[in-house]
Backbone as numpy.savetxt, mean C-alpha at the origin, in Angstrom:
# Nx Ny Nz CAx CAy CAz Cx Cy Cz
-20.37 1.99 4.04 -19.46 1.66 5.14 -18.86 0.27 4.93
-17.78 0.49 5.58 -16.86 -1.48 5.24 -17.65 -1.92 6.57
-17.46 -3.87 5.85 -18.10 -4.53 7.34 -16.95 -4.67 8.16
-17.28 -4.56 9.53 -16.72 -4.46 10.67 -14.97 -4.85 10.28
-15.38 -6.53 9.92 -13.94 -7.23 10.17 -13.18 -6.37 8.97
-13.89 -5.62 8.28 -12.32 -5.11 6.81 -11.88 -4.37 8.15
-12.48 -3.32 8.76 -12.34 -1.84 9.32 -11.15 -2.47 10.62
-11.82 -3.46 10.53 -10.80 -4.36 11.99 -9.55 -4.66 11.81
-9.33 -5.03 10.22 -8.18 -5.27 9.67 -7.31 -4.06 9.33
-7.83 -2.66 9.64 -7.36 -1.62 9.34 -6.56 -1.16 10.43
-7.44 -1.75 11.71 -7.08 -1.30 12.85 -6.06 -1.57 13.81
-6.42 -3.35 12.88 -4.97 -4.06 13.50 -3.91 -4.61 13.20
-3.32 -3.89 12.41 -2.33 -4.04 11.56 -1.13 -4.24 12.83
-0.35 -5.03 12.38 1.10 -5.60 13.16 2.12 -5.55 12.87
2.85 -5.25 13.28 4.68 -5.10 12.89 4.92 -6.23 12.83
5.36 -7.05 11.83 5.61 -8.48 11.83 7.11 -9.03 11.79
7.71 -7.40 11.76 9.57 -8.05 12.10 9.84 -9.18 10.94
10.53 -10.11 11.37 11.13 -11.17 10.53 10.24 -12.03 10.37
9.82 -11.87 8.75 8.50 -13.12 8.46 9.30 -14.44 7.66
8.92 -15.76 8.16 9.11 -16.48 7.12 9.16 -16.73 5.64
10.43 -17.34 4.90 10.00 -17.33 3.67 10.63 -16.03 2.89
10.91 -15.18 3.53 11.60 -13.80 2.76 12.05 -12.66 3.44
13.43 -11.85 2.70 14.18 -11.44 3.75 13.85 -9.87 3.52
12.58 -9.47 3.10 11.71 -8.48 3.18 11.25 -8.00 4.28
11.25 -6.76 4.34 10.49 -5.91 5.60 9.63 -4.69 5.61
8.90 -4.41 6.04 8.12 -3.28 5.69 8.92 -2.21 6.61
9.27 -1.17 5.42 10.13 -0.01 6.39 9.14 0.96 6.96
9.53 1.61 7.90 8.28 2.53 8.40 8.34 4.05 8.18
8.01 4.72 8.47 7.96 6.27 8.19 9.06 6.51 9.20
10.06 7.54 8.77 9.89 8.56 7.45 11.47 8.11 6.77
11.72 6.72 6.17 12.44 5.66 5.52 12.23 6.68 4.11
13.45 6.78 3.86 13.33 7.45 2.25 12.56 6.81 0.99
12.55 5.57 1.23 11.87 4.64 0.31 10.77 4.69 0.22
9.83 5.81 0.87 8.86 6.13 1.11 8.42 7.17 0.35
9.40 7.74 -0.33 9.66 9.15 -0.73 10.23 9.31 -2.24
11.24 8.03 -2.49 11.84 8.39 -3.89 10.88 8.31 -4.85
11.28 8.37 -6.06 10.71 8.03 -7.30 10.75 6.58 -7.58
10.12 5.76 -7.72 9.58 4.12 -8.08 9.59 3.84 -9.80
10.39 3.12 -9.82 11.16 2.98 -11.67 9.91 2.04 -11.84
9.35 2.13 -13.01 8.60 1.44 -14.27 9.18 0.03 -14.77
8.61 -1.02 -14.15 9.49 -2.40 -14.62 9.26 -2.89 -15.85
10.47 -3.36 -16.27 10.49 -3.68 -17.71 9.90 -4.91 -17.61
9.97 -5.51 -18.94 9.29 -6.69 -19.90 10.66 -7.73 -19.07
11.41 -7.35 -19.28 13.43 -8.16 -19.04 13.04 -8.60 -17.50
12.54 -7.90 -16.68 12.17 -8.28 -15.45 11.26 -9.15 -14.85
10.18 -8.66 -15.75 9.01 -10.00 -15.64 9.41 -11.38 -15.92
10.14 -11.20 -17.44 10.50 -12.49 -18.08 11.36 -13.39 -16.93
12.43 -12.69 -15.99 13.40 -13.29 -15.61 13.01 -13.97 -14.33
12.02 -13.01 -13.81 10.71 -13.95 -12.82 11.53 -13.50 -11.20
12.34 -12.72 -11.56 12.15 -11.23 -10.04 11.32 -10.79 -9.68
10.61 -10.42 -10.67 9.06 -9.34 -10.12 8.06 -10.51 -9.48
8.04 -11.72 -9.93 7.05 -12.41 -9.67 7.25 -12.87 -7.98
8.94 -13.30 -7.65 9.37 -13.40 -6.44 9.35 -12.42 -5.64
9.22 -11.55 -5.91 8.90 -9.96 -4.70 7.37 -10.10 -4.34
6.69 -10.19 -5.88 5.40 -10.09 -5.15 4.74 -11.01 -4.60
5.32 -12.20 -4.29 4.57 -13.54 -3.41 5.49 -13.30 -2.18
6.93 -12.97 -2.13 7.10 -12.27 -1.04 6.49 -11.32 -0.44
6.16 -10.00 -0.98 4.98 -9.00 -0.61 3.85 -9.77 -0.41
2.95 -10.51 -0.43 2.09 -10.97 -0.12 2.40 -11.68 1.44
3.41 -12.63 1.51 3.57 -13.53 2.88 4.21 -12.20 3.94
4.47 -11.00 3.19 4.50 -9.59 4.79 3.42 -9.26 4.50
2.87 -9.48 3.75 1.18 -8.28 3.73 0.48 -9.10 5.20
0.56 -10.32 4.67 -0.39 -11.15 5.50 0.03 -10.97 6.79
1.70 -11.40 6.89 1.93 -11.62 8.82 1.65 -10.36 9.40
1.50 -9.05 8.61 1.43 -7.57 9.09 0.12 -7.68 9.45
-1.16 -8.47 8.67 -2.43 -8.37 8.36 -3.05 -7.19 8.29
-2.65 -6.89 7.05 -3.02 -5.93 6.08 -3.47 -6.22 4.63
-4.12 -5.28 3.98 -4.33 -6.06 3.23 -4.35 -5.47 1.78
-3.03 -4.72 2.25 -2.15 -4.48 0.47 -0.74 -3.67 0.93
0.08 -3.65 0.16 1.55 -3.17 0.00 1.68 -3.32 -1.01
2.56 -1.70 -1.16 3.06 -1.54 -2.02 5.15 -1.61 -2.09
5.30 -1.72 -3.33 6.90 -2.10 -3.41 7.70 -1.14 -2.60
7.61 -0.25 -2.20 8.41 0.97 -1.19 8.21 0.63 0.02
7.41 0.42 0.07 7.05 -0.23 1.53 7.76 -1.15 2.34
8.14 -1.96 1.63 9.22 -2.93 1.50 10.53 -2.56 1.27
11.36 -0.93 1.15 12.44 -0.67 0.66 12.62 -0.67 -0.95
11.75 -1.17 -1.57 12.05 -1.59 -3.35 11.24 -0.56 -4.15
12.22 0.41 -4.69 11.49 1.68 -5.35 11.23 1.05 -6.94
9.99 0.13 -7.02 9.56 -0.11 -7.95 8.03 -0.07 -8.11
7.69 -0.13 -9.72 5.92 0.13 -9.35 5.04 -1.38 -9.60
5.43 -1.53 -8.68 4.71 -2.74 -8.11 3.86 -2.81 -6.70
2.90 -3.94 -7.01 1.66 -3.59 -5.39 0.82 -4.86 -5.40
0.37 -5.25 -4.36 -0.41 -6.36 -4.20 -1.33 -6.28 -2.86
-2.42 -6.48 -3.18 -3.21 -6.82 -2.16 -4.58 -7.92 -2.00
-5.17 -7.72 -1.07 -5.92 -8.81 -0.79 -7.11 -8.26 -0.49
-8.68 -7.93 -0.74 -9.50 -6.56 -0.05 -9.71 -7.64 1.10
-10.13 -9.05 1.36 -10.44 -9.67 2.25 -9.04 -10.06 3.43
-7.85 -9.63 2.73 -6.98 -9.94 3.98 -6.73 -11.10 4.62
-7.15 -12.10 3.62 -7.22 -13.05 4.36 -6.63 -14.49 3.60
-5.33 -14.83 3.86 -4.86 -15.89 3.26 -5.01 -16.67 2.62
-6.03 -17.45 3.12 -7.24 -18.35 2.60 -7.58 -17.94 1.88
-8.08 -16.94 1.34 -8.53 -16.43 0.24 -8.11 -15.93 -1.02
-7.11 -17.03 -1.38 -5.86 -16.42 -2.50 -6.34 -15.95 -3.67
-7.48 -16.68 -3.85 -7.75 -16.40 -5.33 -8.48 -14.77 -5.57
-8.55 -14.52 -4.20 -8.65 -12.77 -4.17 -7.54 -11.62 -4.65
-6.17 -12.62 -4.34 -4.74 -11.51 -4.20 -4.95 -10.73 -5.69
-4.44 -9.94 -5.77 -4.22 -8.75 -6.84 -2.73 -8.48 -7.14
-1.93 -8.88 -8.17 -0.74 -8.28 -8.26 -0.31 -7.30 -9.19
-0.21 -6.18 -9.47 -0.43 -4.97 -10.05 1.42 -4.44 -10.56
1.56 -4.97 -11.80 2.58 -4.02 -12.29 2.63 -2.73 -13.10
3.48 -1.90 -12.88 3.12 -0.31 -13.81 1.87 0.16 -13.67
0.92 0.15 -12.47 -0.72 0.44 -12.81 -0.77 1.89 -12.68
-1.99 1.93 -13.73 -2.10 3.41 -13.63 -3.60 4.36 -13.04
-3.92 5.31 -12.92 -5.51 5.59 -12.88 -5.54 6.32 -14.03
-6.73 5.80 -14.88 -7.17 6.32 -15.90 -8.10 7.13 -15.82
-9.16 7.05 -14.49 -10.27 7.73 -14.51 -10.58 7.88 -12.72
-10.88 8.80 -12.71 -11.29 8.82 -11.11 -12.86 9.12 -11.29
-13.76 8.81 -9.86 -15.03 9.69 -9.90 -14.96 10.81 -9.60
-15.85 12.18 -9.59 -16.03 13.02 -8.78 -16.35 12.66 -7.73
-17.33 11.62 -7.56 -17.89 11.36 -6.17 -17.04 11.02 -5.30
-16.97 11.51 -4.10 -15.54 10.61 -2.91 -16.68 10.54 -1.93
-15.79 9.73 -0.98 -16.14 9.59 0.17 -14.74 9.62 1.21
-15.21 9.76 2.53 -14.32 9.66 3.97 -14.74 8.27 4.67
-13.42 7.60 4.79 -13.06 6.38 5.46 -11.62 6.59 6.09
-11.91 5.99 7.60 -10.60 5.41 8.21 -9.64 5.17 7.80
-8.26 5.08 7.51 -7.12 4.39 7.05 -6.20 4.70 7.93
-5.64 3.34 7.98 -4.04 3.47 8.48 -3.23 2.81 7.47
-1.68 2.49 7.91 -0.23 2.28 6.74 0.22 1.31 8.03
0.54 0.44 6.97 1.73 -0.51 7.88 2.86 0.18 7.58
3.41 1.44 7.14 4.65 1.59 7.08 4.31 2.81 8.43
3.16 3.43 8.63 2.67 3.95 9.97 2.08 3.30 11.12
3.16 2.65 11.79 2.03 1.64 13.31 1.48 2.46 14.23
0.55 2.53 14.36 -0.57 2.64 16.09 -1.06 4.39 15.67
-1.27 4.37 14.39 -2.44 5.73 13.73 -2.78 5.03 12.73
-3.98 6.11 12.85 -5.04 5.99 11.91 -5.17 7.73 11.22
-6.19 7.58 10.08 -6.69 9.02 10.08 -7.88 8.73 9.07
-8.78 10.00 8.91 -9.83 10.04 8.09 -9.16 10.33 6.61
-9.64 9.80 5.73 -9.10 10.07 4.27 -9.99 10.29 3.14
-9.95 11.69 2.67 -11.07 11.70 0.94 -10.53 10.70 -0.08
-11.31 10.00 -1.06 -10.66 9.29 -1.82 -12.08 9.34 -2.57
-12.08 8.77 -4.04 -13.25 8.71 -5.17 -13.86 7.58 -4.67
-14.68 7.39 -5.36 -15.68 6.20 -4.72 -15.35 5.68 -5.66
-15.44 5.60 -7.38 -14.53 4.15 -8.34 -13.50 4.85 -8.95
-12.66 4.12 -9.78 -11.68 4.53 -10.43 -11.14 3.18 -11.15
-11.47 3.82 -12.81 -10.81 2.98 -13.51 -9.01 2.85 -13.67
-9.02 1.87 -14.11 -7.26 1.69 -13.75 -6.31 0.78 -14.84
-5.72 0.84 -15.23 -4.79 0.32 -16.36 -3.39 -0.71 -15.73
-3.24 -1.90 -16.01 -1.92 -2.51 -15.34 -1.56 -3.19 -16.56
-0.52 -3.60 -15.96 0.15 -4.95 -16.31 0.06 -6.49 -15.11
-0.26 -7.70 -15.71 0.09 -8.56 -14.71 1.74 -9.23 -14.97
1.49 -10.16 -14.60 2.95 -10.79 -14.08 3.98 -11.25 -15.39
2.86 -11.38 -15.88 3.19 -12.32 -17.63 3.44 -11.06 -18.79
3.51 -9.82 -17.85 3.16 -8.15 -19.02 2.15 -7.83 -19.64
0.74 -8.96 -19.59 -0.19 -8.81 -20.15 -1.37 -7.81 -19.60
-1.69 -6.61 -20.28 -2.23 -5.52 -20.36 -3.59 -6.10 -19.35
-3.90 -5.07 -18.54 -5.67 -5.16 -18.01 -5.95 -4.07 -17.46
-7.02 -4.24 -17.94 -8.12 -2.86 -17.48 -9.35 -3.03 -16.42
-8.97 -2.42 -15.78 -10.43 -2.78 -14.74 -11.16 -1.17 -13.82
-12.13 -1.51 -13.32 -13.02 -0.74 -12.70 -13.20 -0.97 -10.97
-12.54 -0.13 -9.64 -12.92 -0.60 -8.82 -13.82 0.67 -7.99
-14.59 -0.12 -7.29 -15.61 0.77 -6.77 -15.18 0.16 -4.63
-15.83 1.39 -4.19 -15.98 1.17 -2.80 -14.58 0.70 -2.23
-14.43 -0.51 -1.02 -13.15 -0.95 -0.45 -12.15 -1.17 -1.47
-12.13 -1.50 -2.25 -10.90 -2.06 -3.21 -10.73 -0.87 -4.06
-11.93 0.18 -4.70 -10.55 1.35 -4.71 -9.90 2.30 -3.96
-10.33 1.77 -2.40 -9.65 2.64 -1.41 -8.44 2.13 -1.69
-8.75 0.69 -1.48 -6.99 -0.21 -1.11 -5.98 0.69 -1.95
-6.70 0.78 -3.59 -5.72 0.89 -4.84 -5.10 2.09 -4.52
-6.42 2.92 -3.95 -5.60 4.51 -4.07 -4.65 4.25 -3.60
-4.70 3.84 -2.05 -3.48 3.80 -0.89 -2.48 3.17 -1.74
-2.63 2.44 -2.14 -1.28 1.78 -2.81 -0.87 2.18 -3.89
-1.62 2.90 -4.63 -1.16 3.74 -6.05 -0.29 4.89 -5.23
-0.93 5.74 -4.14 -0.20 6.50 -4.06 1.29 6.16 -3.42
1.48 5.27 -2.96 2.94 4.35 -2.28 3.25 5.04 -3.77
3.42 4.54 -4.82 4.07 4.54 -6.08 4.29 5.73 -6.45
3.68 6.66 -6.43 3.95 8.49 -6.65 4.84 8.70 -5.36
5.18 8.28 -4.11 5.89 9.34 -2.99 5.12 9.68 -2.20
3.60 9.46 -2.40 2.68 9.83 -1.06 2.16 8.87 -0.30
2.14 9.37 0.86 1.96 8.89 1.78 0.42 8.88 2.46
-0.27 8.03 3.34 -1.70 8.42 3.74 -2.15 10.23 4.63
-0.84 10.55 5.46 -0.77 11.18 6.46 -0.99 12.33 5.65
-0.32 13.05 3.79 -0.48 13.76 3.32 -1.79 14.40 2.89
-2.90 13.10 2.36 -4.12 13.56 2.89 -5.04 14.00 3.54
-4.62 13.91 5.13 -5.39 14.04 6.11 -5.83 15.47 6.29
-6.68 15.73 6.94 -6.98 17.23 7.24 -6.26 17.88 8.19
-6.20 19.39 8.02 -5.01 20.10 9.12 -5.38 18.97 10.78
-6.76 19.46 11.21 -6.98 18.61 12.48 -6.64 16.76 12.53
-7.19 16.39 11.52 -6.25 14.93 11.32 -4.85 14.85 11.59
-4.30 15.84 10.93 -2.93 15.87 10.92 -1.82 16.26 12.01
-3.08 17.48 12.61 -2.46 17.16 14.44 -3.07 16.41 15.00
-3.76 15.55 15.42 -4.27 14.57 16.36 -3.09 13.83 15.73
-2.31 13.17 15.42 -1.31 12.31 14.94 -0.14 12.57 14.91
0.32 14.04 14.43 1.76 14.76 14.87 2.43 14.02 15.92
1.99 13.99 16.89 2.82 13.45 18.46 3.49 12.05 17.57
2.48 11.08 16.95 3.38 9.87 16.98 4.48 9.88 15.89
4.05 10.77 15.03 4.93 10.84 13.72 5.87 10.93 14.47
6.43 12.46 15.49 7.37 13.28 16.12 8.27 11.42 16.40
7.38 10.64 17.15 7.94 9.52 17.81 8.71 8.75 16.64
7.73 8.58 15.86 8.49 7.64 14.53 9.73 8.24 13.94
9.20 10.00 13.98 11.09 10.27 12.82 11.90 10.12 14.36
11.28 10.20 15.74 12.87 10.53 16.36 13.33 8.80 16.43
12.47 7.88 16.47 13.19 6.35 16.24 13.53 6.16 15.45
13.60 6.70 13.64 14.16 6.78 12.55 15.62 7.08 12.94
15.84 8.15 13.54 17.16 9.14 13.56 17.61 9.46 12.52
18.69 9.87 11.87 19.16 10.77 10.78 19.01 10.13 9.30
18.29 10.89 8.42 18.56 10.83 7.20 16.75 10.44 6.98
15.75 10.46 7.73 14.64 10.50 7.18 14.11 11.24 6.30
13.17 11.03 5.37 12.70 11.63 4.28 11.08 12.06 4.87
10.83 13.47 5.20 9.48 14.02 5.87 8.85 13.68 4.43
Protein backbone atom coordinates (compact mmCIF):
# COMPACT_ATOMS: atom_id res chain seq x y z
CA UNK A 1 0.00 0.00 0.00
CA UNK A 2 1.30 3.82 -0.65
CA UNK A 3 1.72 5.94 2.60
CA UNK A 4 -1.18 7.99 3.20
CA UNK A 5 0.32 11.43 1.97
CA UNK A 6 1.36 9.71 -1.82
CA UNK A 7 -2.55 8.39 -1.88
CA UNK A 8 -3.42 12.08 -0.68
CA UNK A 9 -1.58 13.46 -3.47
CA UNK A 10 -3.65 11.33 -5.75
CA UNK A 11 -6.63 12.60 -4.33
CA UNK A 12 -5.91 16.06 -4.47
CA UNK A 13 -4.92 16.94 -7.46
CA UNK A 14 -5.89 20.75 -8.63
CA UNK A 15 -6.68 22.52 -11.69
CA UNK A 16 -4.02 25.03 -11.55
CA UNK A 17 -5.25 27.29 -14.60
CA UNK A 18 -2.47 29.82 -15.30
CA UNK A 19 0.82 28.76 -13.55
CA UNK A 20 3.75 30.95 -13.31
CA UNK A 21 6.77 30.80 -15.37
CA UNK A 22 5.05 29.01 -18.50
CA UNK A 23 2.38 29.36 -20.93
CA UNK A 24 1.54 25.57 -20.54
CA UNK A 25 -1.65 23.95 -19.45
CA UNK A 26 -2.83 20.70 -18.68
CA UNK A 27 -5.72 19.95 -21.20
CA UNK A 28 -8.44 17.80 -19.82
CA UNK A 29 -10.45 14.95 -21.21
CA UNK A 30 -11.62 14.29 -23.99
CA UNK A 31 -8.87 17.15 -25.71
CA UNK A 32 -7.57 15.24 -28.78
CA UNK A 33 -4.10 15.55 -27.49
CA UNK A 34 -5.02 12.95 -25.40
CA UNK A 35 -5.56 10.67 -28.18
CA UNK A 36 -3.06 11.37 -31.12
CA UNK A 37 0.02 9.63 -31.83
CA UNK A 38 3.19 11.34 -29.76
CA UNK A 39 6.35 11.76 -32.30
CA UNK A 40 9.79 10.26 -31.04
CA UNK A 41 12.19 13.33 -30.32
CA UNK A 42 15.17 13.68 -32.11
CA UNK A 43 18.89 14.18 -31.07
CA UNK A 44 18.30 18.09 -33.19
CA UNK A 45 15.82 18.74 -30.37
CA UNK A 46 17.61 17.89 -27.35
CA UNK A 47 20.71 19.62 -28.69
CA UNK A 48 18.71 22.89 -29.33
CA UNK A 49 17.45 22.73 -25.61
CA UNK A 50 13.39 22.78 -26.41
CA UNK A 51 12.91 19.54 -24.87
CA UNK A 52 14.78 20.58 -21.87
CA UNK A 53 12.41 23.91 -21.60
CA UNK A 54 9.09 21.90 -21.78
CA UNK A 55 10.20 19.65 -19.29
CA UNK A 56 11.07 22.17 -16.36
CA UNK A 57 7.97 23.74 -17.62
CA UNK A 58 6.10 20.34 -17.13
CA UNK A 59 7.46 20.09 -13.88
CA UNK A 60 6.36 23.90 -12.44
CA UNK A 61 2.34 22.47 -13.80
CA UNK A 62 3.03 19.12 -12.34
CA UNK A 63 3.67 20.79 -9.08
CA UNK A 64 0.92 23.79 -8.98
CA UNK A 65 -1.62 20.79 -10.13
CA UNK A 66 0.18 18.68 -7.23
CA UNK A 67 0.61 15.77 -8.93
CA UNK A 68 3.16 13.98 -9.31
CA UNK A 69 3.94 13.20 -13.01
CA UNK A 70 2.80 14.42 -16.60
CA UNK A 71 3.11 13.47 -19.43
CA UNK A 72 3.78 15.72 -22.82
CA UNK A 73 -0.07 15.37 -24.11
CA UNK A 74 -1.20 16.37 -21.21
CA UNK A 75 0.01 19.57 -21.77
CA UNK A 76 -1.31 19.70 -25.57
CA UNK A 77 2.43 18.58 -26.91
CA UNK A 78 2.15 15.23 -28.83
CA UNK A 79 5.61 14.30 -27.95
CA UNK A 80 7.26 11.35 -25.98
CA UNK A 81 8.25 13.04 -23.26
CA UNK A 82 7.23 12.76 -19.22
CA UNK A 83 8.36 13.83 -15.91
CA UNK A 84 7.59 13.18 -12.58
CA UNK A 85 8.24 13.38 -9.01
CA UNK A 86 7.02 9.89 -6.83
CA UNK A 87 7.26 12.32 -3.68
CA UNK A 88 5.41 15.30 -5.34
CA UNK A 89 7.01 17.43 -3.68
CA UNK A 90 9.11 20.45 -4.87
CA UNK A 91 11.56 20.42 -2.38
CA UNK A 92 12.49 17.41 -3.38
CA UNK A 93 14.10 18.03 -6.80
CA UNK A 94 16.66 15.79 -6.79
CA UNK A 95 13.77 13.16 -7.01
CA UNK A 96 12.28 14.70 -10.51
CA UNK A 97 12.58 12.13 -13.37
CA UNK A 98 12.73 13.43 -16.92
CA UNK A 99 12.08 10.67 -19.42
CA UNK A 100 12.68 11.04 -23.22
CA UNK A 101 11.54 8.25 -25.92
CA UNK A 102 11.07 5.72 -22.80
CA UNK A 103 10.20 2.51 -23.39
CA UNK A 104 8.97 -0.82 -21.30
CA UNK A 105 11.20 -3.49 -21.86
CA UNK A 106 9.88 -5.86 -19.38
CA UNK A 107 6.78 -5.97 -17.34
CA UNK A 108 6.05 -8.43 -14.24
CA UNK A 109 3.38 -10.93 -14.28
CA UNK A 110 2.71 -9.96 -10.87
CA UNK A 111 0.16 -6.77 -10.71
CA UNK A 112 -1.51 -5.28 -8.28
CA UNK A 113 -4.86 -2.77 -7.78
CA UNK A 114 -4.31 0.82 -6.65
CA UNK A 115 -6.35 4.05 -6.74
CA UNK A 116 -5.51 6.47 -9.55
CA UNK A 117 -6.67 9.55 -10.79
CA UNK A 118 -5.35 12.09 -14.07
CA UNK A 119 -4.94 15.65 -13.85
CA UNK A 120 -6.15 15.71 -17.34
CA UNK A 121 -9.42 13.94 -15.34
CA UNK A 122 -10.52 16.39 -12.22
CA UNK A 123 -12.78 15.13 -9.26
CA UNK A 124 -12.41 10.96 -10.29
CA UNK A 125 -10.65 8.49 -9.34
CA UNK A 126 -10.71 4.68 -10.24
CA UNK A 127 -9.17 1.29 -9.27
CA UNK A 128 -6.36 0.29 -11.77
CA UNK A 129 -4.36 -3.30 -12.61
CA UNK A 130 -0.85 -2.42 -13.34
CA UNK A 131 2.61 -4.88 -12.81
CA UNK A 132 4.23 -4.48 -9.71
CA UNK A 133 8.05 -3.72 -11.57
CA UNK A 134 8.89 -3.00 -14.94
CA UNK A 135 12.05 -2.54 -16.52
CA UNK A 136 12.32 0.46 -18.82
CA UNK A 137 14.69 1.95 -21.45
CA UNK A 138 15.03 6.07 -21.96
CA UNK A 139 16.84 8.67 -23.02
CA UNK A 140 17.76 11.72 -20.69
CA UNK A 141 18.05 15.27 -21.63
CA UNK A 142 21.68 15.14 -22.98
CA UNK A 143 20.27 11.73 -25.37
CA UNK A 144 22.20 9.68 -23.12
CA UNK A 145 20.79 6.07 -23.02
CA UNK A 146 19.42 4.57 -19.36
CA UNK A 147 18.11 1.67 -18.17
CA UNK A 148 16.38 1.21 -15.07
CA UNK A 149 14.07 -1.04 -12.91
CA UNK A 150 10.94 0.38 -11.08
CA UNK A 151 9.06 -1.47 -8.57
CA UNK A 152 5.79 -0.48 -6.45
CA UNK A 153 4.68 3.61 -6.55
CA UNK A 154 7.06 4.74 -9.19
CA UNK A 155 6.12 2.03 -11.62
CA UNK A 156 2.61 2.94 -11.17
CA UNK A 157 3.56 6.67 -11.88
CA UNK A 158 5.56 5.31 -15.17
CA UNK A 159 2.78 3.17 -16.35
CA UNK A 160 0.31 6.16 -16.07
CA UNK A 161 2.59 8.20 -17.89
CA UNK A 162 3.92 5.70 -20.41
CA UNK A 163 0.53 5.15 -21.27
CA UNK A 164 -0.18 9.24 -21.88
CA UNK A 165 2.44 8.39 -24.73
CA UNK A 166 0.55 5.37 -26.55
CA UNK A 167 -3.18 7.36 -26.53
CA UNK A 168 -4.35 5.75 -23.31
CA UNK A 169 -5.86 7.02 -20.95
CA UNK A 170 -6.39 5.81 -16.99
CA UNK A 171 -10.34 5.51 -17.46
CA UNK A 172 -9.49 2.73 -20.31
CA UNK A 173 -8.33 0.45 -17.68
CA UNK A 174 -10.88 0.54 -15.28
CA UNK A 175 -13.36 -2.22 -14.81
CA UNK A 176 -16.91 -2.28 -16.55
CA UNK A 177 -18.26 -1.21 -12.74
CA UNK A 178 -15.30 1.35 -12.37
CA UNK A 179 -16.19 2.61 -15.49
CA UNK A 180 -19.79 3.32 -14.60
CA UNK A 181 -19.38 4.71 -11.19
CA UNK A 182 -17.51 7.57 -13.23
CA UNK A 183 -19.51 7.75 -16.60
CA UNK A 184 -21.73 10.66 -15.07
CA UNK A 185 -18.55 12.92 -14.78
CA UNK A 186 -16.89 12.00 -17.99
CA UNK A 187 -20.69 12.72 -19.63
CA UNK A 188 -19.87 16.30 -17.68
CA UNK A 189 -16.30 16.71 -18.98
CA UNK A 190 -17.05 15.87 -22.89
CA UNK A 191 -20.30 18.11 -22.58
CA UNK A 192 -17.77 21.15 -21.17
CA UNK A 193 -15.35 20.07 -23.94
CA UNK A 194 -18.12 20.68 -26.68
CA UNK A 195 -17.33 19.76 -30.27
CA UNK A 196 -14.46 18.00 -31.64
CA UNK A 197 -13.49 15.79 -28.53
CA UNK A 198 -11.52 12.73 -28.99
CA UNK A 199 -13.56 9.68 -26.72
Amino acid sequence: KFPTKLRAAIDEEVDPGVVEGTDLRIVKYPHPSLRVPNAEITQEELDDGSISKIAKEMLLVMYAAEGVGLAAPQVGINKRLMVYNESGDRKKWLSEVIMVNPKIVEFSDATDVENEGCLSFPDMNGDVQRSKWIKVEALNLKGKKMKKKFRGWEARIFQHEYDHLDGTVYIDRLTEEGRSSVQPRLDELVADFGEGGAL
